[in-house]
Each structure stands twice: as C-alpha cells, then as structure tokens.
CSV table of C-alpha atoms in Angstrom, one decimal:
chain,number,residue,atom,x,y,z
A,825,MET,CA,18.0,36.6,3.6
A,826,ALA,CA,15.4,38.1,1.2
A,827,ASP,CA,16.1,41.5,-0.3
A,828,SER,CA,14.3,44.0,2.0
A,829,SER,CA,13.4,46.2,-0.9
A,830,LYS,CA,11.3,43.4,-2.4
A,831,ASN,CA,10.1,41.5,0.6
A,832,ARG,CA,9.3,44.4,3.0
A,833,ILE,CA,6.1,43.9,4.9
A,834,SER,CA,3.6,46.3,6.3
A,835,ALA,CA,1.0,45.7,9.0
A,836,ALA,CA,-2.5,44.9,8.0
A,837,PRO,CA,-4.4,45.7,11.2
A,838,LEU,CA,-7.5,43.6,11.8
A,839,ILE,CA,-10.3,46.3,12.1
A,840,SER,CA,-13.4,44.1,12.1
A,841,ARG,CA,-13.0,42.1,15.3
A,842,GLY,CA,-15.8,42.6,17.8
A,843,LEU,CA,-17.6,45.2,15.7
A,844,PRO,CA,-21.4,45.2,15.5
A,845,ALA,CA,-22.3,42.2,13.2
A,846,PHE,CA,-25.6,41.6,11.5
A,847,SER,CA,-27.1,38.7,9.6
A,848,GLY,CA,-30.3,38.5,7.6
A,849,SER,CA,-31.7,35.3,9.2
A,850,SER,CA,-29.3,33.7,11.6
A,851,ALA,CA,-29.8,34.4,15.3
A,852,ASN,CA,-26.2,35.1,16.1
A,853,ALA,CA,-23.8,36.9,13.8
A,854,SER,CA,-21.0,37.4,16.3
A,855,PRO,CA,-19.0,34.1,15.6
A,856,ALA,CA,-18.0,35.7,12.3
A,857,ASN,CA,-15.8,38.2,14.0
A,858,ASP,CA,-15.5,37.3,17.7
A,859,GLY,CA,-11.8,36.4,17.5
A,860,ASP,CA,-12.4,32.7,18.3
A,861,TYR,CA,-11.3,30.9,15.1
A,862,SER,CA,-12.6,27.6,16.4
A,863,THR,CA,-16.2,28.9,16.0
A,864,PHE,CA,-17.9,29.9,12.8
A,865,TRP,CA,-20.9,31.9,11.7
A,866,GLU,CA,-23.4,29.5,10.2
A,867,SER,CA,-26.7,30.1,8.4
A,868,SER,CA,-28.9,28.9,5.7
A,869,VAL,CA,-28.4,30.7,2.4
A,870,PRO,CA,-29.1,33.1,0.8
A,871,ASP,CA,-28.0,35.2,3.7
A,872,PHE,CA,-25.4,37.8,4.6
A,873,ILE,CA,-23.0,38.9,7.3
A,874,ALA,CA,-22.6,42.7,7.6
A,875,TYR,CA,-20.3,44.9,9.8
A,876,ASP,CA,-20.8,48.4,11.0
A,877,LEU,CA,-17.3,50.0,10.4
A,878,SER,CA,-18.4,53.5,11.3
A,879,GLU,CA,-16.4,53.7,14.5
A,880,VAL,CA,-13.2,52.6,12.7
A,881,PRO,CA,-11.0,55.7,12.0
A,882,PRO,CA,-11.5,56.7,8.3
A,883,ALA,CA,-7.8,56.4,7.5
A,884,LEU,CA,-8.0,52.7,8.4
A,885,ARG,CA,-11.1,51.9,6.3
A,886,GLN,CA,-10.0,53.2,3.0
A,887,ASN,CA,-8.0,50.4,1.4
A,888,VAL,CA,-8.8,47.0,3.0
A,889,ILE,CA,-8.5,43.3,2.5
A,890,ALA,CA,-11.7,41.4,3.2
A,891,VAL,CA,-11.0,37.7,3.8
A,892,TRP,CA,-13.3,34.8,4.7
A,893,TYR,CA,-12.2,31.4,6.0
A,894,ASN,CA,-14.0,28.1,5.9
A,895,LYS,CA,-12.2,25.0,7.3
A,896,SER,CA,-12.7,22.8,4.2
A,897,THR,CA,-10.0,21.6,1.8
A,898,TYR,CA,-8.6,24.6,0.0
A,899,PHE,CA,-9.2,23.5,-3.6
A,900,PRO,CA,-11.0,20.5,-5.1
A,901,ILE,CA,-8.0,18.3,-6.0
A,902,GLY,CA,-6.1,15.5,-4.1
A,903,SER,CA,-7.0,12.3,-2.5
A,904,TYR,CA,-8.5,13.5,0.8
A,905,LEU,CA,-11.2,16.1,0.0
A,906,ALA,CA,-13.3,17.5,2.9
A,907,ARG,CA,-15.4,20.3,1.5
A,908,ASP,CA,-18.7,21.6,2.8
A,909,MET,CA,-20.6,24.8,3.6
A,910,ILE,CA,-18.4,26.9,1.3
A,911,PRO,CA,-19.6,30.1,-0.4
A,912,LEU,CA,-20.1,29.3,-4.1
A,913,ASP,CA,-21.7,32.4,-5.5
A,914,TYR,CA,-21.4,35.6,-3.5
A,915,MET,CA,-20.9,39.4,-3.5
A,916,ILE,CA,-19.1,41.8,-1.3
A,917,GLU,CA,-21.1,45.0,-0.9
A,918,THR,CA,-20.6,48.4,0.6
A,919,ASN,CA,-22.9,51.1,2.1
A,920,SER,CA,-22.5,54.7,3.1
A,921,ALA,CA,-25.4,54.7,5.5
A,922,PRO,CA,-24.7,56.0,9.1
A,923,GLY,CA,-23.8,53.4,11.7
A,924,GLY,CA,-26.3,51.8,14.0
A,925,GLN,CA,-29.0,49.9,12.3
A,926,CYS,CA,-28.1,47.6,9.4
A,927,PRO,CA,-29.2,49.3,6.2
A,928,GLN,CA,-32.0,47.7,4.2
A,929,SER,CA,-31.2,49.4,1.0
A,930,GLY,CA,-28.4,51.4,-0.7
A,931,TRP,CA,-25.9,48.5,-1.0
A,932,LYS,CA,-23.3,48.8,-3.8
A,933,THR,CA,-21.6,45.7,-5.3
A,934,ALA,CA,-17.8,45.9,-5.0
A,935,VAL,CA,-17.0,42.2,-5.8
A,936,THR,CA,-18.9,39.5,-7.5
A,937,ILE,CA,-17.7,35.8,-7.4
A,938,ASN,CA,-19.4,32.9,-9.2
A,939,ASP,CA,-18.4,29.2,-9.0
A,940,ASN,CA,-15.9,29.8,-6.3
A,941,PRO,CA,-13.6,26.8,-5.8
A,942,TYR,CA,-11.7,27.9,-2.7
A,943,SER,CA,-12.3,27.4,1.0
A,944,SER,CA,-10.9,30.9,1.8
A,945,ARG,CA,-10.5,34.0,-0.2
A,946,GLN,CA,-9.0,37.5,0.0
A,947,HIS,CA,-10.4,40.6,-1.7
A,948,ILE,CA,-8.9,44.1,-1.9
A,949,LEU,CA,-11.4,46.9,-1.6
A,950,ASP,CA,-11.6,50.6,-1.4
A,951,LEU,CA,-14.0,51.5,1.4
A,952,SER,CA,-13.5,55.3,1.2
A,953,GLY,CA,-16.8,57.0,2.1
A,954,TYR,CA,-18.4,53.8,3.3
A,955,ASN,CA,-19.5,52.8,6.8
A,956,TRP,CA,-20.6,49.2,6.1
A,957,ILE,CA,-19.4,46.1,4.4
A,958,ARG,CA,-21.5,43.0,3.7
A,959,LEU,CA,-20.6,39.5,2.5
A,960,ASN,CA,-23.8,38.5,0.7
A,961,ILE,CA,-23.9,34.7,0.0
A,962,LEU,CA,-26.2,33.4,-2.6
A,963,THR,CA,-25.3,29.7,-3.0
A,964,VAL,CA,-23.0,27.2,-1.3
A,965,SER,CA,-21.2,24.1,-2.2
A,966,GLY,CA,-21.4,20.9,-0.2
A,967,GLN,CA,-24.1,18.6,1.2
A,968,THR,CA,-25.2,20.4,4.4
A,969,ASN,CA,-28.7,21.5,3.3
A,970,GLY,CA,-27.6,24.8,1.8
A,971,ARG,CA,-25.9,26.1,4.9
A,972,VAL,CA,-22.7,28.2,5.0
A,973,SER,CA,-20.0,28.3,7.7
A,974,LEU,CA,-17.2,30.9,7.9
A,975,VAL,CA,-15.2,33.5,9.6
A,976,PHE,CA,-15.1,37.0,8.0
A,977,ASP,CA,-12.3,39.4,8.7
A,978,VAL,CA,-11.5,42.9,7.4
A,979,HIS,CA,-7.9,44.2,7.5
A,980,SER,CA,-6.7,47.7,6.8
A,981,ILE,CA,-3.9,48.0,4.2
A,982,THR,CA,-1.4,50.4,5.5
A,983,GLY,CA,1.4,49.9,3.0
A,984,SER,CA,2.2,48.5,-0.4
A,985,THR,CA,3.1,45.0,0.8
A,986,PRO,CA,0.4,43.9,3.3
A,987,ASP,CA,0.9,41.2,5.9
A,988,SER,CA,-0.9,38.6,3.8
A,989,TRP,CA,0.2,35.0,3.4
A,990,LEU,CA,-0.8,31.9,1.4
A,991,PHE,CA,0.5,28.5,2.7
A,992,LEU,CA,0.6,26.0,-0.1
A,993,GLY,CA,1.4,22.3,0.5
A,994,ASP,CA,0.2,18.8,1.2
A,995,SER,CA,-1.6,17.3,4.2
A,996,ILE,CA,1.0,18.5,6.7
A,997,THR,CA,0.3,22.0,5.7
A,998,ALA,CA,-3.5,21.3,5.5
A,999,CYS,CA,-3.5,20.1,9.1
A,1000,GLY,CA,-0.9,22.4,10.4
A,1001,MET,CA,-1.7,25.8,9.0
A,1002,ASN,CA,-5.4,26.2,9.8
A,1003,ASN,CA,-6.1,29.1,12.1
A,1004,CYS,CA,-9.0,27.2,13.7
A,1005,TYR,CA,-7.1,24.6,15.8
A,1006,GLY,CA,-4.9,25.7,18.7
A,1007,THR,CA,-3.0,28.9,18.1
A,1008,GLY,CA,-2.7,30.0,14.5
A,1009,PHE,CA,0.3,31.5,12.7
A,1010,ALA,CA,-1.4,34.9,13.0
A,1011,SER,CA,-1.8,34.6,16.7
A,1012,PHE,CA,1.8,33.5,17.2
A,1013,VAL,CA,3.1,36.5,15.2
A,1014,ASN,CA,0.8,38.8,17.2
A,1015,ARG,CA,2.3,37.4,20.4
A,1016,VAL,CA,5.7,38.4,19.2
A,1017,ASP,CA,4.7,41.8,17.9
A,1018,LYS,CA,1.3,43.3,18.6
A,1019,ARG,CA,1.4,45.5,15.5
A,1020,PHE,CA,0.8,42.5,13.3
A,1021,PHE,CA,-2.2,40.2,12.9
A,1022,THR,CA,-1.6,38.2,9.8
A,1023,ILE,CA,-4.0,37.3,7.0
A,1024,GLN,CA,-3.2,33.6,6.6
A,1025,GLU,CA,-4.9,31.3,4.0
A,1026,ASN,CA,-4.3,27.6,4.4
A,1027,GLY,CA,-3.7,26.3,0.9
A,1028,GLY,CA,-2.6,22.8,2.1
A,1029,ILE,CA,-4.3,19.9,0.3
A,1030,GLY,CA,-4.0,16.3,1.5
A,1031,GLY,CA,-2.3,13.8,-0.9
A,1032,THR,CA,-0.8,16.4,-3.2
A,1033,THR,CA,2.7,16.5,-4.6
A,1034,SER,CA,5.0,19.1,-6.1
A,1035,ALA,CA,3.6,18.1,-9.5
A,1036,ASP,CA,0.1,19.2,-8.4
A,1037,GLY,CA,1.5,22.5,-7.1
A,1038,ARG,CA,3.3,23.0,-10.4
A,1039,LYS,CA,0.1,22.3,-12.3
A,1040,TYR,CA,-2.2,24.6,-10.4
A,1041,ILE,CA,0.0,27.4,-8.9
A,1042,GLY,CA,-0.6,29.8,-11.7
A,1043,ARG,CA,-4.4,29.8,-11.1
A,1044,TRP,CA,-3.9,30.0,-7.3
A,1045,LEU,CA,-1.6,33.0,-7.6
A,1046,ALA,CA,-3.8,34.8,-10.1
A,1047,ASP,CA,-6.8,34.5,-7.7
A,1048,SER,CA,-5.0,35.5,-4.5
A,1049,PRO,CA,-3.6,38.9,-3.5
A,1050,ALA,CA,-1.3,37.3,-0.9
A,1051,SER,CA,2.1,39.0,-0.6
A,1052,PHE,CA,3.9,35.9,0.7
A,1053,VAL,CA,3.5,32.4,-0.6
A,1054,SER,CA,4.9,29.3,1.1
A,1055,ILE,CA,5.7,26.3,-1.1
A,1056,ALA,CA,5.8,23.2,1.2
A,1057,TYR,CA,5.7,20.0,-0.9
A,1058,GLY,CA,7.9,17.0,-0.8
A,1059,THR,CA,6.6,14.4,1.7
A,1060,ASN,CA,4.3,12.8,-0.9
A,1061,ASP,CA,7.0,13.1,-3.6
A,1062,ILE,CA,9.1,10.8,-1.4
A,1063,TRP,CA,6.4,8.7,0.3
A,1064,GLY,CA,4.5,6.5,-2.2
A,1065,LYS,CA,4.6,8.8,-5.3
A,1066,LEU,CA,8.3,8.8,-5.8
A,1067,ILE,CA,9.9,11.2,-8.2
A,1068,SER,CA,13.6,11.9,-8.7
A,1069,PRO,CA,15.3,14.7,-6.9
A,1070,GLY,CA,15.9,16.3,-10.3
A,1071,GLN,CA,12.2,16.4,-11.1
A,1072,TYR,CA,11.5,17.7,-7.6
A,1073,HIS,CA,14.0,20.5,-8.2
A,1074,SER,CA,12.3,21.3,-11.5
A,1075,ASN,CA,8.8,21.5,-9.9
A,1076,LEU,CA,9.9,23.7,-7.1
A,1077,ARG,CA,11.9,26.0,-9.4
A,1078,PHE,CA,8.9,26.4,-11.6
A,1079,MET,CA,6.7,27.4,-8.6
A,1080,ILE,CA,9.3,29.8,-7.2
A,1081,GLU,CA,9.6,31.5,-10.5
A,1082,SER,CA,5.8,31.7,-10.8
A,1083,VAL,CA,5.5,33.4,-7.4
A,1084,LEU,CA,8.2,35.9,-8.4
A,1085,ALA,CA,6.5,36.5,-11.8
A,1086,HIS,CA,3.2,37.4,-9.9
A,1087,GLY,CA,5.1,40.0,-7.9
A,1088,LYS,CA,4.9,38.0,-4.7
A,1089,SER,CA,7.6,36.7,-2.3
A,1090,PRO,CA,8.2,32.9,-2.3
A,1091,VAL,CA,9.0,31.1,0.9
A,1092,LEU,CA,10.5,27.6,0.9
A,1093,PRO,CA,10.8,25.5,4.1
A,1094,LYS,CA,12.6,22.2,4.6
A,1095,ILE,CA,10.6,18.9,4.3
A,1096,PRO,CA,9.8,17.6,7.8
A,1097,PHE,CA,11.8,14.7,9.1
A,1098,ALA,CA,9.8,11.4,9.1
A,1099,ALA,CA,10.6,8.3,11.2
A,1100,ASP,CA,9.2,6.1,8.4
A,1101,PRO,CA,12.3,4.3,7.1
A,1102,ALA,CA,11.4,4.7,3.5
A,1103,VAL,CA,11.0,8.5,3.8
A,1104,GLY,CA,13.8,8.9,6.2
A,1105,ARG,CA,16.5,7.4,4.0
A,1106,ARG,CA,15.4,9.4,1.0
A,1107,LEU,CA,14.8,12.7,2.7
A,1108,PRO,CA,18.4,14.1,2.7
A,1109,ALA,CA,18.6,14.1,-1.1
A,1110,TYR,CA,15.3,16.0,-1.4
A,1111,ASN,CA,16.2,18.6,1.3
A,1112,ALA,CA,19.5,19.0,-0.5
A,1113,VAL,CA,17.4,20.2,-3.4
A,1114,ILE,CA,15.9,22.9,-1.1
A,1115,ASP,CA,19.4,23.9,0.0
A,1116,ALA,CA,20.4,24.2,-3.6
A,1117,LEU,CA,17.4,26.4,-4.4
A,1118,TRP,CA,18.1,28.6,-1.4
A,1119,ASP,CA,21.5,29.2,-2.9
A,1120,GLU,CA,20.3,29.5,-6.4
A,1121,PHE,CA,17.7,32.2,-5.8
A,1122,SER,CA,19.6,33.9,-2.9
A,1123,ASP,CA,17.8,37.0,-1.7
A,1124,LYS,CA,14.8,36.4,-4.0
A,1125,LEU,CA,13.7,33.4,-1.9
A,1126,ILE,CA,12.9,33.5,1.8
A,1127,LYS,CA,14.3,30.6,3.8
A,1128,GLY,CA,11.5,28.8,5.6
A,1129,PRO,CA,11.8,26.8,8.8
A,1130,ASP,CA,14.0,23.7,9.0
A,1131,PHE,CA,11.4,21.1,9.9
A,1132,GLU,CA,13.8,18.3,9.2
A,1133,ALA,CA,16.0,19.4,12.1
A,1134,TYR,CA,13.0,20.1,14.4
A,1135,PHE,CA,11.2,16.7,14.0
A,1136,ARG,CA,14.5,14.7,13.9
A,1137,ASP,CA,14.9,16.0,17.5
A,1138,HIS,CA,11.2,15.7,18.4
A,1139,THR,CA,10.1,12.3,17.0
A,1140,SER,CA,7.6,12.0,19.9
A,1141,GLN,CA,5.6,14.7,18.1
A,1142,LEU,CA,5.0,12.4,15.0
A,1143,SER,CA,1.7,10.5,15.2
A,1144,ASP,CA,2.2,7.9,12.4
A,1145,SER,CA,5.9,8.4,11.8
A,1146,VAL,CA,5.2,11.0,9.1
A,1147,HIS,CA,2.4,13.3,10.2
A,1148,PRO,CA,2.8,15.5,13.4
A,1149,THR,CA,0.7,15.1,16.5
A,1150,PRO,CA,-1.5,18.0,17.6
A,1151,GLU,CA,1.4,19.2,19.7
A,1152,GLY,CA,3.7,18.9,16.6
A,1153,TYR,CA,1.4,21.0,14.5
A,1154,GLU,CA,1.2,23.6,17.2
A,1155,ALA,CA,5.0,23.7,17.3
A,1156,MET,CA,5.1,24.1,13.5
A,1157,ARG,CA,2.9,27.1,13.7
A,1158,ARG,CA,5.0,28.6,16.4
A,1159,ILE,CA,8.2,27.9,14.5
A,1160,TRP,CA,6.7,29.4,11.3
A,1161,ALA,CA,5.9,32.6,13.2
A,1162,GLU,CA,9.2,32.9,15.0
A,1163,THR,CA,11.2,32.2,11.9
A,1164,MET,CA,9.3,34.5,9.6
A,1165,TYR,CA,9.4,37.2,12.3
A,1166,GLU,CA,13.2,37.1,12.2
A,1167,ARG,CA,13.6,36.7,8.4
A,1168,VAL,CA,10.7,39.0,7.2
A,1169,TYR,CA,9.1,41.1,9.9
A,1170,ARG,CA,12.1,42.2,11.9
A,1171,GLN,CA,14.2,42.9,8.8
A,1172,ASN,CA,11.6,45.0,7.0
A,1173,MET,CA,9.3,46.7,9.6
A,1174,GLY,CA,8.9,50.4,9.3
A,1175,LYS,CA,10.4,50.6,5.8
A,1176,ASP,CA,7.1,50.7,3.8
C-alpha cells in the first residue's frame, strides 16, 4: 500500500458542468460541459468556449484545474495514429465581468500554448476575483477543415494533491481509458463516492512499448500536473516486439523513478492475460517483473489492478485473443475505479 503521507488524494469537484456556456460562432456550446462525454463541442476556428462561473461559490473558484479532452491519439508517436480536430495554438483567459452576458472585452490571458502535441491537457489556474473562463482556440491540427472538437471541464482544487490522473500505456489503455465510450473511470469512481469526479487523461497510444514510455515520459510528466500516473505497458513488449524481462524491468523502473522525481504517485497494473499462445506463455515472466517492482518500491508504488487474473477468468471478453471487447474495456474501467478507491481514495480521504 502506498504511503498515505505521499499519496493522499483530495477531491477536485467538477464545477463547470451545466453552467451557461457561450461560443463565438457555433450554434450550440452546451456539448462542451453537458456531462455527456460521448458528445463534443465542435466549431470552426478561431473560436472560443466560455463559461459563466459567477454562481459557483468563490471558495470553489480560486484554484482550479481547467482540462479539455479530444478523443484523438494522446501524442504523435506509435503505429496507429488517429489525430484530428485538436487545439494547436490556444489561450485560456479570465474575466471579472458580472455574470449574464458573455463579455466582449476585458479578457486577461492566463495560459498560452503554441504547437500543442496532446489530445487532452490540464492547466492549473488562479481564478480569484474572476467570474468567467474562456478557452480561446486559434488554430487546430488535423484535416477536418479547421474545425475543433472537445469537452472542456473546470475542477476546483480543494487540497494539495488533486484527484487528477494520467493513464499511460499502449492500445489497451488507449481503447480502455477514454471517458467518451461507455462509463469512464471518473464516473465509476463517482458511483462509489459522490465526493469525487476524477480528472482523467487517456495517455494510451496504440503500438507503443515500454521503450517508448521510457523515451517520452519525461516530457509527458513535465507537461502534465496530474497527481497520479499509471504505467501500463507490456503487451507489445511480449507480442511482436519482444524484449527480455530484464530490459522490461529496466524500462519500468526508469518510468517509476521519473514519476517519483516529478513529485507524482506512480501506479503499476499487471499486464492483461491474452489467449494468444505466444503472449500467454511469455506473460508470467513479465508479470513477475511487476511483482518484483511492487516489492522493490514498496509504499512508493501503488499496486494497480491484476488484469492477468481478471482476463484469464473472462476470456470471452477478449475480441482478438489480446484486446478486450467493449464489455472487457468497460470492466477494466470499473476494476480500475474499484481498485484505486480501495488503495488510494479510501486510505487517504479527509487527510489533506
């Protein structure tokens, strides 16, 4: 079990859901914050999405995390890129005007991002004295005629370790940890405990290995304020891009130490069971590496779910003998939420 003094967690209430939303040119701004993560606000850029926060209690709109989500591949590496309608150059702006009508002037720039490579991003802001927040998008990446597609949430920071997560991994993470298909990790956590609605970025990238994670994790961690970082590589290390268990251990150890060095809490799940014979016969040696790392780092490393055990008992939820079916992915999100609730939320709630 992770040391509660390091891995304590504090609620990050979602304060923007259903608030008055405004856009410069699109007819309907509400998909940006309506709570349905299968629908997205879309518009031609340049354009903005703005929220009237004036009815939110001032204590909840001082320190916040503003996060936007697009359903594309997290970062432009890997064999199976699907990237479109992503904010490339944008600003997050604030305004102290009274609530009601969206201000036409008086906006102050709090964040400026150029050449953004990510399909989701979190930003910590101080909104003390401001009633409005605006995501102002200047350019986009992709081929869809200069259009943007996203969900935009604002969470209050109520403690020093916000309920904010980044799930890194390969295609199983990419397909499983989106919050736009079925029930997301955040929704499952919220079902267990209504005080929490998680900030959850999906950093899964199809075709990647632990070597890719090792290469890029420093940049990813520097660009993300997430408190908890899941490291879920291994299937591709075994399946087609074979590396030794010793090198796998070295790559994972490097990533765990990187997460710790950035002041975040690492989470390490087991590699899922696969019915493919080549993967199945090699899997025990690689999951033994994870067992060894759990022991090696002890309370510095949070034990993630045992997906080897789950899918060994639920092979009907594997679509191609390796990747889960939609039901399998839904089960993964539920198991993630239930396991982390026991190992992080329940152990640390109310201590921040």
